[in-house]
PDB file of N, CA and C in Angstrom:
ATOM      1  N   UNK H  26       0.897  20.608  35.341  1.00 46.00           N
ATOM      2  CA  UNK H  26       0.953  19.447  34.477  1.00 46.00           C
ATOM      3  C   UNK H  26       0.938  19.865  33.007  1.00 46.00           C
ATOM      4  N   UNK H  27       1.810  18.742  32.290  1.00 49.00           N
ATOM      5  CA  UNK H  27       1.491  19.361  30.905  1.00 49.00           C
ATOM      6  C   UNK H  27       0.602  18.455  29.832  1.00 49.00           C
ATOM      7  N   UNK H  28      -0.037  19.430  29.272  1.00 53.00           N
ATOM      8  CA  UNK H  28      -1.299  18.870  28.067  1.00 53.00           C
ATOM      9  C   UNK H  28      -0.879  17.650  27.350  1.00 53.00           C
ATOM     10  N   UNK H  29      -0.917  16.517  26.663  1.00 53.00           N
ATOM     11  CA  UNK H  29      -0.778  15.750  26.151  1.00 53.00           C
ATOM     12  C   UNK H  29      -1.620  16.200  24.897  1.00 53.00           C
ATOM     13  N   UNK H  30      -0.826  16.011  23.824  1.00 57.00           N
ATOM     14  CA  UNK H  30      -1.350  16.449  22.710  1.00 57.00           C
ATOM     15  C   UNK H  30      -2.232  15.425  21.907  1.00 57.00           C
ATOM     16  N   UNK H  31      -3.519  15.490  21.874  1.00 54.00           N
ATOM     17  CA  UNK H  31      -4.262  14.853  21.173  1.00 54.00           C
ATOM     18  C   UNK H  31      -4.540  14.269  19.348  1.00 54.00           C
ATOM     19  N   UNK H  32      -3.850  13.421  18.964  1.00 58.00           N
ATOM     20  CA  UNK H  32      -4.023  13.520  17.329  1.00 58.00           C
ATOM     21  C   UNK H  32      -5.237  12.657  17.044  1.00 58.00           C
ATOM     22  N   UNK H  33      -6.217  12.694  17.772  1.00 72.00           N
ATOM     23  CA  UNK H  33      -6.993  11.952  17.593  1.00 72.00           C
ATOM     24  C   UNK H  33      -8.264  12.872  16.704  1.00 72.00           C
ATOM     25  N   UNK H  34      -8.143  14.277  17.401  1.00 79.00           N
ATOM     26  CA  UNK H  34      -9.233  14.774  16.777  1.00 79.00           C
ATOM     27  C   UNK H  34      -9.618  15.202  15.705  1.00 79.00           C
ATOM     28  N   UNK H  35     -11.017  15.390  15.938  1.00 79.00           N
ATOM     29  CA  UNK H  35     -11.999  15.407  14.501  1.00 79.00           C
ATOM     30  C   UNK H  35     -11.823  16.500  14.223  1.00 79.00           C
ATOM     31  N   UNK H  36     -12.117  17.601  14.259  1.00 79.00           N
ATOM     32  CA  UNK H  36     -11.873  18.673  14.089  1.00 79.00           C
ATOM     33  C   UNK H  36     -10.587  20.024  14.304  1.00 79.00           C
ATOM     34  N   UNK H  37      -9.902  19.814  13.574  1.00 84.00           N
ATOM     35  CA  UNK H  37      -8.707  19.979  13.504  1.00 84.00           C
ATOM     36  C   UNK H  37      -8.279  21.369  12.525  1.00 84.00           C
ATOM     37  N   UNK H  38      -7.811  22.490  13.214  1.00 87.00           N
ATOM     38  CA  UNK H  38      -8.359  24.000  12.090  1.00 87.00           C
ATOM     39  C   UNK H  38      -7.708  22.941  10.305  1.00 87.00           C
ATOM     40  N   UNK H  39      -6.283  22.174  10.453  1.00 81.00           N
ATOM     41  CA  UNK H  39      -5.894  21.875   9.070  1.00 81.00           C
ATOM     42  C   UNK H  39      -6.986  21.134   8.614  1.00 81.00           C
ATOM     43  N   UNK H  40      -7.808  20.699   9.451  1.00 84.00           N
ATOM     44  CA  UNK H  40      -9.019  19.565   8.490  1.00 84.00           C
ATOM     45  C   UNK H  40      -9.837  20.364   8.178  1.00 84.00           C
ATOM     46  N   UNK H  41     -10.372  21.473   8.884  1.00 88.00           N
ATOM     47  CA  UNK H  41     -11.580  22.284   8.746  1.00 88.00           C
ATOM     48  C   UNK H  41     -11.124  23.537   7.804  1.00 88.00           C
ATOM     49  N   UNK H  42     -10.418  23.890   7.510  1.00 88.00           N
ATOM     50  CA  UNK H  42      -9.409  24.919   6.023  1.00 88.00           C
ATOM     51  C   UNK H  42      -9.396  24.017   5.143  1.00 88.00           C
ATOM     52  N   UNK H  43      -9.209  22.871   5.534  1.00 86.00           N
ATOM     53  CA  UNK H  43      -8.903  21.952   3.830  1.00 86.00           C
ATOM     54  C   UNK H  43     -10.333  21.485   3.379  1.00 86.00           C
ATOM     55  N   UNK H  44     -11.270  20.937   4.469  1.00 91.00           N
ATOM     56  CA  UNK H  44     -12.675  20.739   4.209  1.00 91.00           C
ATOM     57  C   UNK H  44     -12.954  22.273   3.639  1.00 91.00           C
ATOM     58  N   UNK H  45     -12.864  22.990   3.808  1.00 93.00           N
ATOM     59  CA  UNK H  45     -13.604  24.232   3.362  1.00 93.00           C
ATOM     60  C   UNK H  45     -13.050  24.921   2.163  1.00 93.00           C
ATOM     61  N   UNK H  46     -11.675  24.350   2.019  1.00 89.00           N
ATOM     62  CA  UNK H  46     -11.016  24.476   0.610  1.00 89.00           C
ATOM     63  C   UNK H  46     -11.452  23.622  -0.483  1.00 89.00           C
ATOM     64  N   UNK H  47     -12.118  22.280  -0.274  1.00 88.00           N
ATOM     65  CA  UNK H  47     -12.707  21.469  -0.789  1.00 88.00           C
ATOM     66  C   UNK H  47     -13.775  21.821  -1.621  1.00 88.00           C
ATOM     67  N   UNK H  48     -14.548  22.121  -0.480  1.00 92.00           N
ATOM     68  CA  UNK H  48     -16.497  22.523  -0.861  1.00 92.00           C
ATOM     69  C   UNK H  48     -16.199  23.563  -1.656  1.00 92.00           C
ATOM     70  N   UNK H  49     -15.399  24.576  -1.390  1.00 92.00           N
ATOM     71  CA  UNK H  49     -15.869  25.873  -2.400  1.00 92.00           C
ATOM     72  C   UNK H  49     -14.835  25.639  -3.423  1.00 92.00           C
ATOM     73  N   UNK H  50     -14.129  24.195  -3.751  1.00 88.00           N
ATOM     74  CA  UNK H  50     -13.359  23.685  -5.297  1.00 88.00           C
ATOM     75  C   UNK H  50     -14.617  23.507  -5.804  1.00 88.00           C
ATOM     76  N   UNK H  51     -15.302  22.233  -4.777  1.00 88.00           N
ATOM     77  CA  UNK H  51     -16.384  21.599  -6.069  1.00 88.00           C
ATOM     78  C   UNK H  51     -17.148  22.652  -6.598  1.00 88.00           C
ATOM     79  N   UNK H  52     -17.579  23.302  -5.575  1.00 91.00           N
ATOM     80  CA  UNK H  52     -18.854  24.271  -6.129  1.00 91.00           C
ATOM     81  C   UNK H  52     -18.577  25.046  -7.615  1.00 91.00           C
ATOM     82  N   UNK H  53     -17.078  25.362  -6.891  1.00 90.00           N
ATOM     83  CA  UNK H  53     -16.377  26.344  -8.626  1.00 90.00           C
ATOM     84  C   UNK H  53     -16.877  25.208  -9.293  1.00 90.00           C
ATOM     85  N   UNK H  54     -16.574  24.149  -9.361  1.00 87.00           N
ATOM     86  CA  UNK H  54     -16.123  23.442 -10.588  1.00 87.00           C
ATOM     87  C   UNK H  54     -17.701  23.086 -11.109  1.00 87.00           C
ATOM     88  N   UNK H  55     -18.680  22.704 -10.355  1.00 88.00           N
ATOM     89  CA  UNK H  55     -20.078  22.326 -10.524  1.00 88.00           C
ATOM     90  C   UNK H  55     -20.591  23.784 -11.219  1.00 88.00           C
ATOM     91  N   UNK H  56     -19.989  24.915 -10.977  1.00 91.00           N
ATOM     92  CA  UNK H  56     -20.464  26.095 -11.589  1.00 91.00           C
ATOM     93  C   UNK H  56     -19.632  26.391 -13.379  1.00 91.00           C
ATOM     94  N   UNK H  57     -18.950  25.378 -13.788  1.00 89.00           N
ATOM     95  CA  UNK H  57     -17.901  25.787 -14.673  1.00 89.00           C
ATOM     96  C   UNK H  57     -18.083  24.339 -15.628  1.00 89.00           C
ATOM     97  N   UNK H  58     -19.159  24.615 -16.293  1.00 88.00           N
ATOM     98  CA  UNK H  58     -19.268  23.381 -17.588  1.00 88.00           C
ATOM     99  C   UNK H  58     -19.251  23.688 -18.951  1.00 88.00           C
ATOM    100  N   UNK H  59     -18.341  25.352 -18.823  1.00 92.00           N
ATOM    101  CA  UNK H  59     -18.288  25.370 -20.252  1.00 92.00           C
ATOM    102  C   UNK H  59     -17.129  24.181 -20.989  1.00 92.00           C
ATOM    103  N   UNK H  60     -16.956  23.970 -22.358  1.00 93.00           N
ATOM    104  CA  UNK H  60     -16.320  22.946 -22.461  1.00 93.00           C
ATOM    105  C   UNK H  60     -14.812  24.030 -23.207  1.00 93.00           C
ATOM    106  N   UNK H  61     -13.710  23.140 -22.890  1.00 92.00           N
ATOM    107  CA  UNK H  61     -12.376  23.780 -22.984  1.00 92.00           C
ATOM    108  C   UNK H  61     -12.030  23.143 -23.789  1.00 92.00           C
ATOM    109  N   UNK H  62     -10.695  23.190 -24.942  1.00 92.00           N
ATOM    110  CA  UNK H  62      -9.640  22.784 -25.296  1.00 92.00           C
ATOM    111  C   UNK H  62      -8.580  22.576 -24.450  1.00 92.00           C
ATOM    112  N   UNK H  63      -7.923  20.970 -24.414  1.00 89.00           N
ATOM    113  CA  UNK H  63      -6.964  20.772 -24.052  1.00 89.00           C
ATOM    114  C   UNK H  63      -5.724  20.706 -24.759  1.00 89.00           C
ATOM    115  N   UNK H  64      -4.511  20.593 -25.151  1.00 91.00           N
ATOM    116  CA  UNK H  64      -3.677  20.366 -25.608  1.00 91.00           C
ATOM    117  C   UNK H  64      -2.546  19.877 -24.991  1.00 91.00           C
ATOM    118  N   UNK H  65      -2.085  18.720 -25.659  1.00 84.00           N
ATOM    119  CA  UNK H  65      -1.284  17.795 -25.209  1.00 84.00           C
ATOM    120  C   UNK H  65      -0.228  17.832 -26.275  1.00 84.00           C
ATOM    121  N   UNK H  66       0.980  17.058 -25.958  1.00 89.00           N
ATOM    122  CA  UNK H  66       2.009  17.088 -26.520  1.00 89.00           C
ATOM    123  C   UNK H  66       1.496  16.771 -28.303  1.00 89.00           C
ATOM    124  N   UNK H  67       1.311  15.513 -28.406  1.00 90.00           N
ATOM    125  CA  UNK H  67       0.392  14.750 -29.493  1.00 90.00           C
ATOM    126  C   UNK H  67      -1.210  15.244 -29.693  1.00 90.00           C
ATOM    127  N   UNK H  68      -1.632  15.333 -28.631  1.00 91.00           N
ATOM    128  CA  UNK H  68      -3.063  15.049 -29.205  1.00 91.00           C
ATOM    129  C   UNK H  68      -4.237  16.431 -28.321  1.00 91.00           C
ATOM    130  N   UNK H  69      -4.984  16.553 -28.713  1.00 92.00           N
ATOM    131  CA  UNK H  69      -5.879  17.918 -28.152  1.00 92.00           C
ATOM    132  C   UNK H  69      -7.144  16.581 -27.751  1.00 92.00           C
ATOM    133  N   UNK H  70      -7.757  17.581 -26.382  1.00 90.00           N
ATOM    134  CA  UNK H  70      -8.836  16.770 -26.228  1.00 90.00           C
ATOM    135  C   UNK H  70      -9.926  18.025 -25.814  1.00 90.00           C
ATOM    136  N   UNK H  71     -10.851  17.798 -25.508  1.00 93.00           N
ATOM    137  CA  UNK H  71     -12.120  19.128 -25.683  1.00 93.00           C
ATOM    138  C   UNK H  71     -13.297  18.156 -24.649  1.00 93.00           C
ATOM    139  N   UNK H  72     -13.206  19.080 -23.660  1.00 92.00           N
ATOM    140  CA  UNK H  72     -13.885  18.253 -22.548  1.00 92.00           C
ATOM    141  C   UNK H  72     -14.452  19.707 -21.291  1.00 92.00           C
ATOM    142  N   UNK H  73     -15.403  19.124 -20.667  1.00 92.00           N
ATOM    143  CA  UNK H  73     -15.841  19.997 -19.907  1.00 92.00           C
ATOM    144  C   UNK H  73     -14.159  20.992 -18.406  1.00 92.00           C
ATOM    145  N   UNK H  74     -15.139  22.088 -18.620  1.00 91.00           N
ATOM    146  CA  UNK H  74     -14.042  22.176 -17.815  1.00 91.00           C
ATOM    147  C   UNK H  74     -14.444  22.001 -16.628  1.00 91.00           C
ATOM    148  N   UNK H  75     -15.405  21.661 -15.628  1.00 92.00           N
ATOM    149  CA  UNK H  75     -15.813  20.909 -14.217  1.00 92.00           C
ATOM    150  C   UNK H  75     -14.828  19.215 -14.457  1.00 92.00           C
ATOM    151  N   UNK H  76     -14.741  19.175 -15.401  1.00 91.00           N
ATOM    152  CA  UNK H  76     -13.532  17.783 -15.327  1.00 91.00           C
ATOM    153  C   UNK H  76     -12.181  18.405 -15.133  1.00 91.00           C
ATOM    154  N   UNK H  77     -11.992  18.974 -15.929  1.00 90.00           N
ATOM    155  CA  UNK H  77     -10.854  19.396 -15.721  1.00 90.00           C
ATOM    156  C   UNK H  77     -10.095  19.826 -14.231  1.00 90.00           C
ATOM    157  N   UNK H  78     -11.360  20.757 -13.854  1.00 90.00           N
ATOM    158  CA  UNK H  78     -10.876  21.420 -12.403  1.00 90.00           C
ATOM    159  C   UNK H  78     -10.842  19.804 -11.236  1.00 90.00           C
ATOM    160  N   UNK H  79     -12.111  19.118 -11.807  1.00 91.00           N
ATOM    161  CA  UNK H  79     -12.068  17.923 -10.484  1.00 91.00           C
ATOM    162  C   UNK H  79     -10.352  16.923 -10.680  1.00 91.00           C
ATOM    163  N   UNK H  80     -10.044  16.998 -12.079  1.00 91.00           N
ATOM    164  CA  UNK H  80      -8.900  15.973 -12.575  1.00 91.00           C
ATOM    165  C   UNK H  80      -7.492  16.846 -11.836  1.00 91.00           C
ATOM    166  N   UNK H  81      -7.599  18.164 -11.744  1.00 91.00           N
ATOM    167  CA  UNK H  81      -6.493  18.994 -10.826  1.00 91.00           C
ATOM    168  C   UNK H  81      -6.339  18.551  -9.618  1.00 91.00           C
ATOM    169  N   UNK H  82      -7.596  18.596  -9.309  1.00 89.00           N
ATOM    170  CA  UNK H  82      -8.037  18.667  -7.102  1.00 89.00           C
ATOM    171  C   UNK H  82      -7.907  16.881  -7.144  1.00 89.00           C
ATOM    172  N   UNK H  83      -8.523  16.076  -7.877  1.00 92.00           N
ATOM    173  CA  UNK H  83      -7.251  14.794  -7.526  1.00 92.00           C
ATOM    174  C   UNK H  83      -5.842  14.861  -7.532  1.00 92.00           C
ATOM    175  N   UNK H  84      -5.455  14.736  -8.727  1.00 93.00           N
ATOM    176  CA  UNK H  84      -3.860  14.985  -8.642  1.00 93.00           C
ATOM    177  C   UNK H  84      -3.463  15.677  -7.552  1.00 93.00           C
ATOM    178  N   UNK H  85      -3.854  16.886  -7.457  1.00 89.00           N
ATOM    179  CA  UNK H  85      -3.183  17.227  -6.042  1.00 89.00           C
ATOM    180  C   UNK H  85      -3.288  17.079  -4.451  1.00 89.00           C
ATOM    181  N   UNK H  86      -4.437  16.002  -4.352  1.00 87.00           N
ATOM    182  CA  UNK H  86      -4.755  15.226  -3.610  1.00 87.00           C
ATOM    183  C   UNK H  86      -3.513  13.772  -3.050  1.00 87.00           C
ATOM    184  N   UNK H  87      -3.386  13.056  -4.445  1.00 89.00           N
ATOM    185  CA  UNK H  87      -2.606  12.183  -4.432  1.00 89.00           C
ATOM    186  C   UNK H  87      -0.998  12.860  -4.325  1.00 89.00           C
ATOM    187  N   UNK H  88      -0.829  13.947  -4.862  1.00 86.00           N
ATOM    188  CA  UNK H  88       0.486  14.615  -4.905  1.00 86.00           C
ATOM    189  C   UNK H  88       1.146  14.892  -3.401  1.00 86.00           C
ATOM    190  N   UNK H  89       0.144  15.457  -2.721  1.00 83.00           N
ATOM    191  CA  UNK H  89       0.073  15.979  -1.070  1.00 83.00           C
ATOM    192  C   UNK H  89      -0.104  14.965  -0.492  1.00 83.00           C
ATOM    193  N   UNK H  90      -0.578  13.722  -0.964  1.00 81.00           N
ATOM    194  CA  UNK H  90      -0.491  12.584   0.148  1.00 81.00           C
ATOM    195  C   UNK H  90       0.763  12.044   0.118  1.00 81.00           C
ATOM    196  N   UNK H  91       1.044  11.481  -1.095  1.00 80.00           N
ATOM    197  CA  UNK H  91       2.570  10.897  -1.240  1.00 80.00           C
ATOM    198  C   UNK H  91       4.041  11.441  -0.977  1.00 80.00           C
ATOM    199  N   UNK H  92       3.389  13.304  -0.218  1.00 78.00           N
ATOM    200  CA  UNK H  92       4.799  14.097   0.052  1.00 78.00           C
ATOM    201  C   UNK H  92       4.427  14.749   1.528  1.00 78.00           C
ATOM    202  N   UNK H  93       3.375  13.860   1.653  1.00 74.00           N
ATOM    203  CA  UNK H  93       2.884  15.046   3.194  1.00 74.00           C
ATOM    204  C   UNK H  93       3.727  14.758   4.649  1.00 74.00           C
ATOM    205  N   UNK H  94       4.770  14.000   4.755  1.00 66.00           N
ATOM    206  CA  UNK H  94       5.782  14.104   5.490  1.00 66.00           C
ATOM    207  C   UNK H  94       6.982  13.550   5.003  1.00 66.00           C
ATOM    208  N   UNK H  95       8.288  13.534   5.880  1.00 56.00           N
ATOM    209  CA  UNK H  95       9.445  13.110   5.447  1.00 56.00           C
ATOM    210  C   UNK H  95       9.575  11.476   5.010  1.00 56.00           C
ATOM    211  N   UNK H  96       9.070  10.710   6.321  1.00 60.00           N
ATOM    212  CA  UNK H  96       9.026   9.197   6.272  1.00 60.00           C
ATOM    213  C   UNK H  96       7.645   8.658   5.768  1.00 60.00           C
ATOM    214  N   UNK H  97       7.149   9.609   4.724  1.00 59.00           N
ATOM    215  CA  UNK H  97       6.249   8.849   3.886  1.00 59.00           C
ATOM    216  C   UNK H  97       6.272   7.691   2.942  1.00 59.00           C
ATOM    217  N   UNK H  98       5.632   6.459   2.468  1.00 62.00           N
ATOM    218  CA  UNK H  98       6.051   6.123   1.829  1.00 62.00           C
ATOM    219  C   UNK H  98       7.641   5.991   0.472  1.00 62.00           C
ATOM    220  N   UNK H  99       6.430   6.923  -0.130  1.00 61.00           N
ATOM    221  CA  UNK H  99       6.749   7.694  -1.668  1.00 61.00           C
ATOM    222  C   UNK H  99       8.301   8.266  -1.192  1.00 61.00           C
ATOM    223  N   UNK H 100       8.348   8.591  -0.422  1.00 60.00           N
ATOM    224  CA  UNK H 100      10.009   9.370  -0.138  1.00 60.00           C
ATOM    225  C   UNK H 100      10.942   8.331   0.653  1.00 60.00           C
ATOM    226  N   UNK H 101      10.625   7.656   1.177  1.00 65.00           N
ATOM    227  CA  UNK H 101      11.525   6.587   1.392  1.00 65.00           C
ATOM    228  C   UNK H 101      11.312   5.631   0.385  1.00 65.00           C
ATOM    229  N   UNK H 102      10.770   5.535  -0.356  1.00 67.00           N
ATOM    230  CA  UNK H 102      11.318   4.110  -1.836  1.00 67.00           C
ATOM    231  C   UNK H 102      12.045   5.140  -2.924  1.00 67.00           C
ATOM    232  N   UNK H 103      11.620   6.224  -2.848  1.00 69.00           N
ATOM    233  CA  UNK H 103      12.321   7.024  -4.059  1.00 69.00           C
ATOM    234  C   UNK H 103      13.781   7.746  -3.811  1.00 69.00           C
ATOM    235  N   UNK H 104      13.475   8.078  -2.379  1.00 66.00           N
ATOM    236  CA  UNK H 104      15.512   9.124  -1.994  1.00 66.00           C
ATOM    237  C   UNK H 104      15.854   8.663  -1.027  1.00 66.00           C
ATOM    238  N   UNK H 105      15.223   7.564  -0.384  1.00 63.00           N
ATOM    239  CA  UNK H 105      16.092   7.259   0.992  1.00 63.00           C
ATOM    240  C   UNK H 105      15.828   7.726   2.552  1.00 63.00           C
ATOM    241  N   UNK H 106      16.148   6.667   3.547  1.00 60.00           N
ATOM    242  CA  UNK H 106      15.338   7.291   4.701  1.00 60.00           C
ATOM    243  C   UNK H 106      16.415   8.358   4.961  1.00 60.00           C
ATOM    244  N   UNK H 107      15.729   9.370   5.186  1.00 55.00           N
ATOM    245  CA  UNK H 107      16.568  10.681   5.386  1.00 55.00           C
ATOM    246  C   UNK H 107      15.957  10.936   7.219  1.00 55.00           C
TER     247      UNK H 107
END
């Protein structure tokens, strides 16, 4: 007989690499409050850099959700169902 593949589960090696890619972001970032210069096209801003690193690991949070398969949202309103 053959296995039926389960997507139900909790523990999943991609959940448990990305959970563990997670914890040791924050920690960097909880370890990293010196404060940085930013520079922007117009304007400079001067802010901790534990913001900075957390304002990355969103963005690329939302970036990887809105591209994390073909018939995602974000890719069918923007190029078409492919």
């Amino acid at each position: 007989m053959m296995k039926e593949k389960n997507d139900k589960q909790l523990f999943t090696i991609k959940r448990v690499v990305m959970l563990i890619l997670l914890v040791l972001t924050i920690v960097f970032a909880f370890l990293n409050f010196k404060t940085v210069t930013i520079d922007f096209l117009i304007a400079k801003a001067t802010i901790p850099l534990f913001y900075e690193i957390i304002a990355v690991l969103i963005i690329g949070f939302i970036c990887g959700y809105l591209t994390k398969n073909k018939k995602s949202f974000f890719i069918q309103k923007y190029f078409g169902p492919n």
